[in-house]
Amino acid sequence: MWQAEVRVDLDAIRENVSWLRSGSAAELMAVVKGDGYGHGMVPAAHAALDGGADWLGVCTLDEALTLRRAGISVPILAWLLAPGLPLHEGVLAGVDLGAASIAQLDEMVEAGRVAGRPARLHLKIDTGLSRGGATVSQWPELLDAAAKAQADGAVEVVGVWSHFVYADAPGHPTTDRQIATFHEGLSMVEKAGLRPRYRHLANSAATLTRPDAHFDLVRPGLAIYGLSPVAGERFGLRPAMTARARVMLTKQVPAGAGVSYGHTYTTERASNLAVIPLGYADGVPRDASNSGPVQLGGVRRTISGRVCMDQFVLDCGDDPVAPGDVATLFGAGRNGEPTADDWAEAVGTINYEIVTRFGSTRVPRCYDGERP
Ligand SMILES: *Cc1c(COP(=O)(O)O)cnc(C)c1O
């Protein structure tokens, strides 16, 4: 008997990847950072590979090494690397590294020397996000240094890449400007004498809507989990995550009863209250107080009062809800239950954050579909 669980439908991830992969001539890097956006990094990676993913993308070196320890041998790119990491472990494990500065390049040259083989690099240009990546003015210098290191046999430049500003509005003019800047960056790559096999730029939104940004490799994350980056558009995707819990306790209270910390909710009439054993320690945003939608007893309800660390309350009115009944916070939406999109809207965030919050908590994660 379970009291709360996050169910992940691996078949959905597999099918989403297969559908995305068939929509492009480019290879596909399934992004499984952030514990697979809360779905479990290793199971999500296996499901994505079953669906035809060619690459895996992560942020940290640890994430990449965890995938290797799980026996995964496909190309992996890790791109969020603070100074001083044991990058040679990544080189030895065949992990490709994202490089955005001369300082990073120098560390990677050294890592290759320690490992006894060249580090495989993807040089990143900042085309407008002003986050990772070398600025356009730093780009020629980085390219020259990388070309020299490659000529010395210290590194192998495998890729050139960048990242979009708009994950949610793929038609935005900034996206066109970024694609143009990327093309300019690529012509400098040629001038520097580098011929990287992979040029890549597209996140989920661009994978779905901007074939002119696919280049050699697309990097969808959110979409492989069945969620859409574009509001109001589901595409052909199937959400993989369901979060639910059993009613722990019900009780009859009179009209005018204040509910949960701070009494931010008061019953309007005599009501059956249901206590649900999930809280912000489990991923339920506290901002869902008096706004988060939950399906219980076939009815969509709204969280009553504050979300606590471990629990929240639903006012079920006259409905005969009983302990053990299943309350669904969100799922694929096929049986009337709320979706991660509904939660994002209720809470004022994005669906990315909703599912990612439910990763690696005390709530057991269960898997449906192949490869549990
Ligand atoms: C997270 C991330 C992605 C995937 O983005 P989605 O919008 O989830 O598809 C791709 N590339 C980089 C560099 C990322 O950090």
Short mmCIF file of C-alpha atoms in Angstrom, two decimals, residues 21-253:
data_model
loop_
_atom_site.label_atom_id
_atom_site.label_comp_id
_atom_site.label_asym_id
_atom_site.label_seq_id
_atom_site.Cartn_x
_atom_site.Cartn_y
_atom_site.Cartn_z
CA ARG A 21 13.34 11.79 -33.69
CA SER A 22 11.21 10.95 -36.72
CA GLY A 23 10.43 14.64 -37.24
CA SER A 24 13.99 15.65 -38.07
CA ALA A 25 16.97 14.50 -40.09
CA ALA A 26 19.17 15.67 -37.20
CA GLU A 27 20.39 13.39 -34.46
CA LEU A 28 18.63 13.77 -31.11
CA MET A 29 20.18 14.52 -27.72
CA ALA A 30 17.69 13.69 -24.97
CA VAL A 31 18.29 16.15 -22.13
CA VAL A 32 18.06 14.32 -18.80
CA LYS A 33 19.57 16.92 -16.46
CA GLY A 34 17.85 17.79 -13.19
CA ASP A 35 17.15 14.12 -12.39
CA GLY A 36 15.48 13.76 -15.77
CA TYR A 37 13.30 16.82 -15.07
CA GLY A 38 12.17 14.96 -11.95
CA HIS A 39 11.37 11.71 -13.78
CA GLY A 40 14.53 9.89 -12.69
CA MET A 41 17.64 10.44 -14.78
CA VAL A 42 18.71 6.86 -15.49
CA PRO A 43 15.28 5.35 -16.22
CA ALA A 44 14.42 8.39 -18.37
CA ALA A 45 17.72 7.98 -20.22
CA HIS A 46 17.05 4.31 -20.95
CA ALA A 47 13.54 5.09 -22.16
CA ALA A 48 14.84 7.90 -24.39
CA LEU A 49 17.50 5.61 -25.86
CA ASP A 50 14.84 2.95 -26.51
CA GLY A 51 12.93 5.65 -28.37
CA GLY A 52 15.89 6.36 -30.63
CA ALA A 53 17.82 9.11 -28.87
CA ASP A 54 21.39 9.25 -30.18
CA TRP A 55 22.88 11.37 -27.40
CA LEU A 56 22.19 12.30 -23.79
CA GLY A 57 22.61 15.82 -22.43
CA VAL A 58 23.23 16.75 -18.81
CA CYS A 59 24.55 19.72 -16.89
CA THR A 60 27.03 18.38 -14.38
CA LEU A 61 30.00 16.07 -14.61
CA ASP A 62 28.43 13.97 -11.83
CA GLU A 63 25.26 13.49 -13.83
CA ALA A 64 27.32 12.32 -16.82
CA LEU A 65 29.40 9.93 -14.72
CA THR A 66 26.24 8.53 -13.12
CA LEU A 67 24.92 7.71 -16.59
CA ARG A 68 28.20 5.98 -17.47
CA ARG A 69 28.11 4.00 -14.22
CA ALA A 70 24.62 2.87 -15.21
CA GLY A 71 26.22 1.25 -18.23
CA ILE A 72 25.13 3.80 -20.81
CA SER A 73 27.66 4.10 -23.62
CA VAL A 74 26.11 6.58 -26.08
CA PRO A 75 27.68 10.04 -26.49
CA ILE A 76 27.00 12.32 -23.51
CA LEU A 77 27.52 16.07 -23.31
CA ALA A 78 27.95 17.83 -19.94
CA TRP A 79 27.93 21.62 -20.04
CA LEU A 80 27.82 23.16 -16.57
CA LEU A 81 31.37 22.87 -15.30
CA ALA A 82 32.74 25.07 -12.53
CA PRO A 83 36.53 25.45 -12.22
CA GLY A 84 38.54 22.76 -10.46
CA LEU A 85 36.46 19.68 -11.27
CA PRO A 86 38.14 16.34 -12.00
CA LEU A 87 37.42 16.73 -15.71
CA HIS A 88 39.89 13.96 -16.57
CA GLU A 89 37.34 11.53 -15.09
CA GLY A 90 34.91 12.78 -17.67
CA VAL A 91 37.48 12.43 -20.44
CA LEU A 92 38.30 8.87 -19.34
CA ALA A 93 34.58 8.07 -19.26
CA GLY A 94 34.15 9.41 -22.77
CA VAL A 95 32.05 12.38 -21.68
CA ASP A 96 32.00 15.35 -24.07
CA LEU A 97 32.50 18.72 -22.38
CA GLY A 98 30.99 22.10 -23.15
CA ALA A 99 33.59 24.88 -23.24
CA ALA A 100 32.82 28.58 -23.25
CA SER A 101 36.09 30.28 -22.27
CA ILE A 102 39.85 30.05 -22.62
CA ALA A 103 40.06 29.18 -18.92
CA GLN A 104 37.74 26.22 -19.45
CA LEU A 105 39.63 25.20 -22.56
CA ASP A 106 42.88 25.24 -20.58
CA GLU A 107 41.38 23.00 -17.91
CA MET A 108 40.17 20.61 -20.59
CA VAL A 109 43.59 20.49 -22.25
CA GLU A 110 45.03 19.58 -18.83
CA ALA A 111 42.29 17.00 -18.24
CA GLY A 112 43.15 15.38 -21.55
CA ARG A 113 46.81 15.31 -20.62
CA VAL A 114 46.01 13.60 -17.28
CA ALA A 115 43.64 11.16 -18.99
CA GLY A 116 46.12 10.39 -21.73
CA ARG A 117 43.69 11.18 -24.51
CA PRO A 118 42.21 14.33 -26.02
CA ALA A 119 39.16 15.86 -24.35
CA ARG A 120 36.16 15.99 -26.70
CA LEU A 121 34.82 19.54 -26.70
CA HIS A 122 31.72 21.40 -27.79
CA LEU A 123 32.52 25.12 -28.05
CA LYS A 124 29.65 27.30 -26.97
CA ILE A 125 28.86 30.71 -28.40
CA ASP A 126 26.50 33.10 -26.62
CA THR A 127 24.06 34.17 -29.34
CA GLY A 128 22.01 36.38 -27.05
CA LEU A 129 21.04 34.61 -23.83
CA SER A 130 23.89 36.25 -21.90
CA ARG A 131 24.29 33.15 -19.77
CA GLY A 132 26.72 30.41 -20.82
CA GLY A 133 28.89 30.66 -23.91
CA ALA A 134 31.62 32.92 -25.22
CA THR A 135 30.43 36.33 -26.36
CA VAL A 136 30.67 37.08 -30.05
CA SER A 137 33.71 39.26 -29.35
CA GLN A 138 35.45 36.48 -27.37
CA TRP A 139 34.56 33.86 -29.97
CA PRO A 140 37.49 34.28 -32.43
CA GLU A 141 40.04 34.07 -29.63
CA LEU A 142 38.42 30.94 -28.20
CA LEU A 143 38.34 29.37 -31.65
CA ASP A 144 42.00 30.12 -32.30
CA ALA A 145 43.02 28.67 -28.95
CA ALA A 146 40.86 25.59 -29.55
CA ALA A 147 42.27 25.13 -33.06
CA LYS A 148 45.78 25.32 -31.69
CA ALA A 149 44.98 22.82 -28.89
CA GLN A 150 43.44 20.49 -31.45
CA ALA A 151 46.49 20.78 -33.71
CA ASP A 152 48.60 19.83 -30.68
CA GLY A 153 46.44 16.73 -30.22
CA ALA A 154 45.28 17.95 -26.79
CA VAL A 155 41.57 18.27 -27.61
CA GLU A 156 39.12 17.27 -30.28
CA VAL A 157 36.50 19.86 -31.19
CA VAL A 158 33.41 17.75 -31.78
CA GLY A 159 30.71 20.37 -31.61
CA VAL A 160 29.74 24.01 -31.75
CA TRP A 161 26.57 25.08 -30.05
CA SER A 162 24.40 27.74 -28.47
CA HIS A 163 21.13 28.05 -26.58
CA PHE A 164 17.92 29.98 -27.24
CA VAL A 165 16.47 32.78 -25.16
CA TYR A 166 12.88 31.78 -25.83
CA ALA A 167 11.81 28.31 -24.79
CA ASP A 168 8.18 29.32 -24.98
CA ALA A 169 7.80 31.73 -27.90
CA PRO A 170 9.65 30.15 -30.81
CA GLY A 171 8.36 32.76 -33.29
CA HIS A 172 9.99 35.61 -31.39
CA PRO A 173 12.30 37.84 -33.49
CA THR A 174 15.10 37.20 -30.99
CA THR A 175 15.08 33.58 -32.17
CA ASP A 176 15.72 34.66 -35.76
CA ARG A 177 18.53 36.94 -34.61
CA GLN A 178 20.10 34.12 -32.62
CA ILE A 179 19.99 31.77 -35.60
CA ALA A 180 21.68 34.46 -37.73
CA THR A 181 24.34 35.03 -35.07
CA PHE A 182 24.91 31.29 -34.85
CA HIS A 183 25.51 31.16 -38.61
CA GLU A 184 28.04 33.99 -38.28
CA GLY A 185 29.71 32.11 -35.43
CA LEU A 186 29.88 29.02 -37.62
CA SER A 187 31.59 30.86 -40.45
CA MET A 188 34.28 31.96 -37.98
CA VAL A 189 34.65 28.33 -36.94
CA GLU A 190 35.46 27.49 -40.55
CA LYS A 191 37.89 30.38 -40.80
CA ALA A 192 39.69 29.08 -37.72
CA GLY A 193 40.15 25.80 -39.57
CA LEU A 194 37.83 23.78 -37.35
CA ARG A 195 35.36 21.30 -38.85
CA PRO A 196 33.25 20.06 -35.92
CA ARG A 197 30.89 17.24 -36.77
CA TYR A 198 27.99 18.63 -34.69
CA ARG A 199 26.40 22.06 -34.79
CA HIS A 200 23.48 22.29 -32.38
CA LEU A 201 21.08 24.91 -31.13
CA ALA A 202 17.52 23.62 -30.77
CA ASN A 203 15.75 23.13 -27.44
CA SER A 204 12.27 21.51 -27.32
CA ALA A 205 10.48 24.56 -28.70
CA ALA A 206 12.83 24.86 -31.66
CA THR A 207 12.84 21.10 -32.21
CA LEU A 208 9.05 21.27 -32.50
CA THR A 209 8.68 24.47 -34.50
CA ARG A 210 11.96 25.63 -36.04
CA PRO A 211 13.40 23.06 -38.48
CA ASP A 212 15.74 25.82 -39.66
CA ALA A 213 17.46 25.53 -36.27
CA HIS A 214 17.92 21.75 -36.23
CA PHE A 215 21.43 21.69 -37.75
CA ASP A 216 23.10 18.31 -36.98
CA LEU A 217 21.62 17.64 -33.55
CA VAL A 218 18.57 18.75 -31.57
CA ARG A 219 18.49 18.94 -27.77
CA PRO A 220 14.92 18.53 -26.51
CA GLY A 221 14.35 18.18 -22.78
CA LEU A 222 10.84 19.11 -21.73
CA ALA A 223 9.18 17.58 -24.79
CA ILE A 224 10.61 14.11 -24.20
CA TYR A 225 8.67 14.08 -20.91
CA GLY A 226 5.51 14.85 -22.86
CA LEU A 227 5.16 18.47 -21.87
CA SER A 228 4.84 21.33 -24.29
CA PRO A 229 7.04 24.41 -24.05
CA VAL A 230 4.44 26.44 -25.93
CA ALA A 231 1.31 27.48 -23.99
CA GLY A 232 -1.89 26.16 -25.51
CA GLU A 233 -0.12 23.68 -27.83
CA ARG A 234 0.10 20.02 -26.92
CA PHE A 235 1.71 18.86 -30.17
CA GLY A 236 1.60 15.03 -30.25
CA LEU A 237 3.14 14.67 -26.83
CA ARG A 238 2.11 12.43 -23.95
CA PRO A 239 2.91 13.59 -20.40
CA ALA A 240 4.86 10.92 -18.54
CA MET A 241 4.46 11.97 -14.89
CA THR A 242 1.55 11.50 -12.50
CA ALA A 243 1.69 12.72 -8.88
CA ARG A 244 -0.90 11.39 -6.49
CA ALA A 245 -1.56 10.52 -2.87
CA ARG A 246 -4.13 8.75 -0.77
CA VAL A 247 -6.39 10.64 1.57
CA MET A 248 -4.90 10.16 5.03
CA LEU A 249 -7.79 11.42 7.13
CA THR A 250 -11.21 12.94 6.65
CA LYS A 251 -13.22 14.93 9.13
CA GLN A 252 -16.50 16.79 9.34
CA VAL A 253 -16.11 20.44 10.37
#
